[in-house]
Every structure is written in C-alpha cells, then in structure tokens.
Amino acid sequence: MKHFQTLDDGQVGCWIWNCGKPATRWIDMERYGIRRWLSTAYCDGHGRDELDDPDHTMRERKIK
C-alpha cells in the first residue's frame, strides 16, 4: 500500500494534505514481516514523527 499525492506535473508529491511539495523520501512501515507494508511519501519538511514511532519498525528511502 502506498500513500502519496500526484502533483500536476506527474511527480510523486508529499502525502500531507495541501503541502504541494515534491516528495524526497519514502518512509516504509514494516508489519507482519513485510518490510514495505505501508509506504508513505514525504517532502523534507514532513515525516519526522513517523520515523520516531516506537511501536513500528520504520525505514527511510530517498526518492531519486
């Protein structure tokens, strides 16, 4: 499952509603042994709280 916005130019955009910036990274939540059970796109200004979640394994991947 992926969470992201599609920008007008077709780029992957930040998932945060009304942000409007291109995403620079995916933050993947591991669950049930699936490393990318949920992937969410964020810009540099969003997503920090998800990485600090003590209840789930989270990984960050840069968007090229």
CSV table of C-alpha atoms in Angstrom, one decimal:
chain,number,residue,atom,x,y,z
A,1,MET,CA,0.0,0.0,0.0
A,2,LYS,CA,1.3,3.5,-0.8
A,3,HIS,CA,0.3,6.9,0.4
A,4,PHE,CA,1.2,9.9,-1.9
A,5,GLN,CA,-0.2,12.8,-3.8
A,6,THR,CA,0.3,13.1,-7.6
A,7,LEU,CA,1.5,16.6,-8.5
A,8,ASP,CA,0.2,18.4,-11.6
A,9,ASP,CA,3.5,17.5,-13.5
A,10,GLY,CA,3.1,13.8,-12.6
A,11,GLN,CA,5.8,13.7,-9.8
A,12,VAL,CA,5.2,11.9,-6.6
A,13,GLY,CA,4.1,14.5,-4.0
A,14,CYS,CA,4.2,14.7,-0.2
A,15,TRP,CA,1.3,12.8,1.4
A,16,ILE,CA,0.5,15.6,3.8
A,17,TRP,CA,-2.8,17.2,2.6
A,18,ASN,CA,-2.3,20.6,1.0
A,19,CYS,CA,1.6,20.5,1.2
A,20,GLY,CA,2.1,20.5,-2.6
A,21,LYS,CA,5.8,19.9,-2.5
A,22,PRO,CA,7.6,17.1,-4.3
A,23,ALA,CA,8.3,14.1,-2.2
A,24,THR,CA,12.0,13.5,-1.4
A,25,ARG,CA,11.7,10.2,0.5
A,26,TRP,CA,9.5,7.2,1.2
A,27,ILE,CA,9.0,6.1,4.8
A,28,ASP,CA,8.2,2.4,4.9
A,29,MET,CA,6.4,0.8,7.9
A,30,GLU,CA,7.2,-2.9,8.5
A,31,ARG,CA,4.3,-5.0,9.7
A,32,TYR,CA,3.6,-8.8,9.7
A,33,GLY,CA,7.2,-9.3,8.4
A,34,ILE,CA,6.5,-7.3,5.3
A,35,ARG,CA,9.2,-4.6,5.0
A,36,ARG,CA,7.2,-2.3,2.9
A,37,TRP,CA,3.7,-3.0,4.3
A,38,LEU,CA,2.9,0.7,4.1
A,39,SER,CA,5.0,3.2,2.1
A,40,THR,CA,4.3,6.9,2.6
A,41,ALA,CA,5.9,9.8,0.5
A,42,TYR,CA,7.1,12.9,2.3
A,43,CYS,CA,8.9,16.1,1.5
A,44,ASP,CA,11.9,17.2,3.6
A,45,GLY,CA,9.6,19.1,6.0
A,46,HIS,CA,7.3,16.2,6.9
A,47,GLY,CA,7.5,12.7,8.1
A,48,ARG,CA,9.9,13.0,11.1
A,49,ASP,CA,7.3,11.9,13.6
A,50,GLU,CA,6.8,8.6,11.7
A,51,LEU,CA,10.5,7.8,12.0
A,52,ASP,CA,10.3,8.3,15.7
A,53,ASP,CA,7.4,5.9,16.2
A,54,PRO,CA,8.5,3.4,19.0
A,55,ASP,CA,5.7,0.9,18.1
A,56,HIS,CA,6.7,0.1,14.5
A,57,THR,CA,9.9,-0.5,12.5
A,58,MET,CA,10.2,2.3,10.0
A,59,ARG,CA,12.8,2.8,7.3
A,60,GLU,CA,13.6,5.7,5.0
A,61,ARG,CA,14.3,5.5,1.3
A,62,LYS,CA,15.4,8.6,-0.7
A,63,ILE,CA,13.5,9.3,-3.9
A,64,LYS,CA,15.9,9.9,-6.7
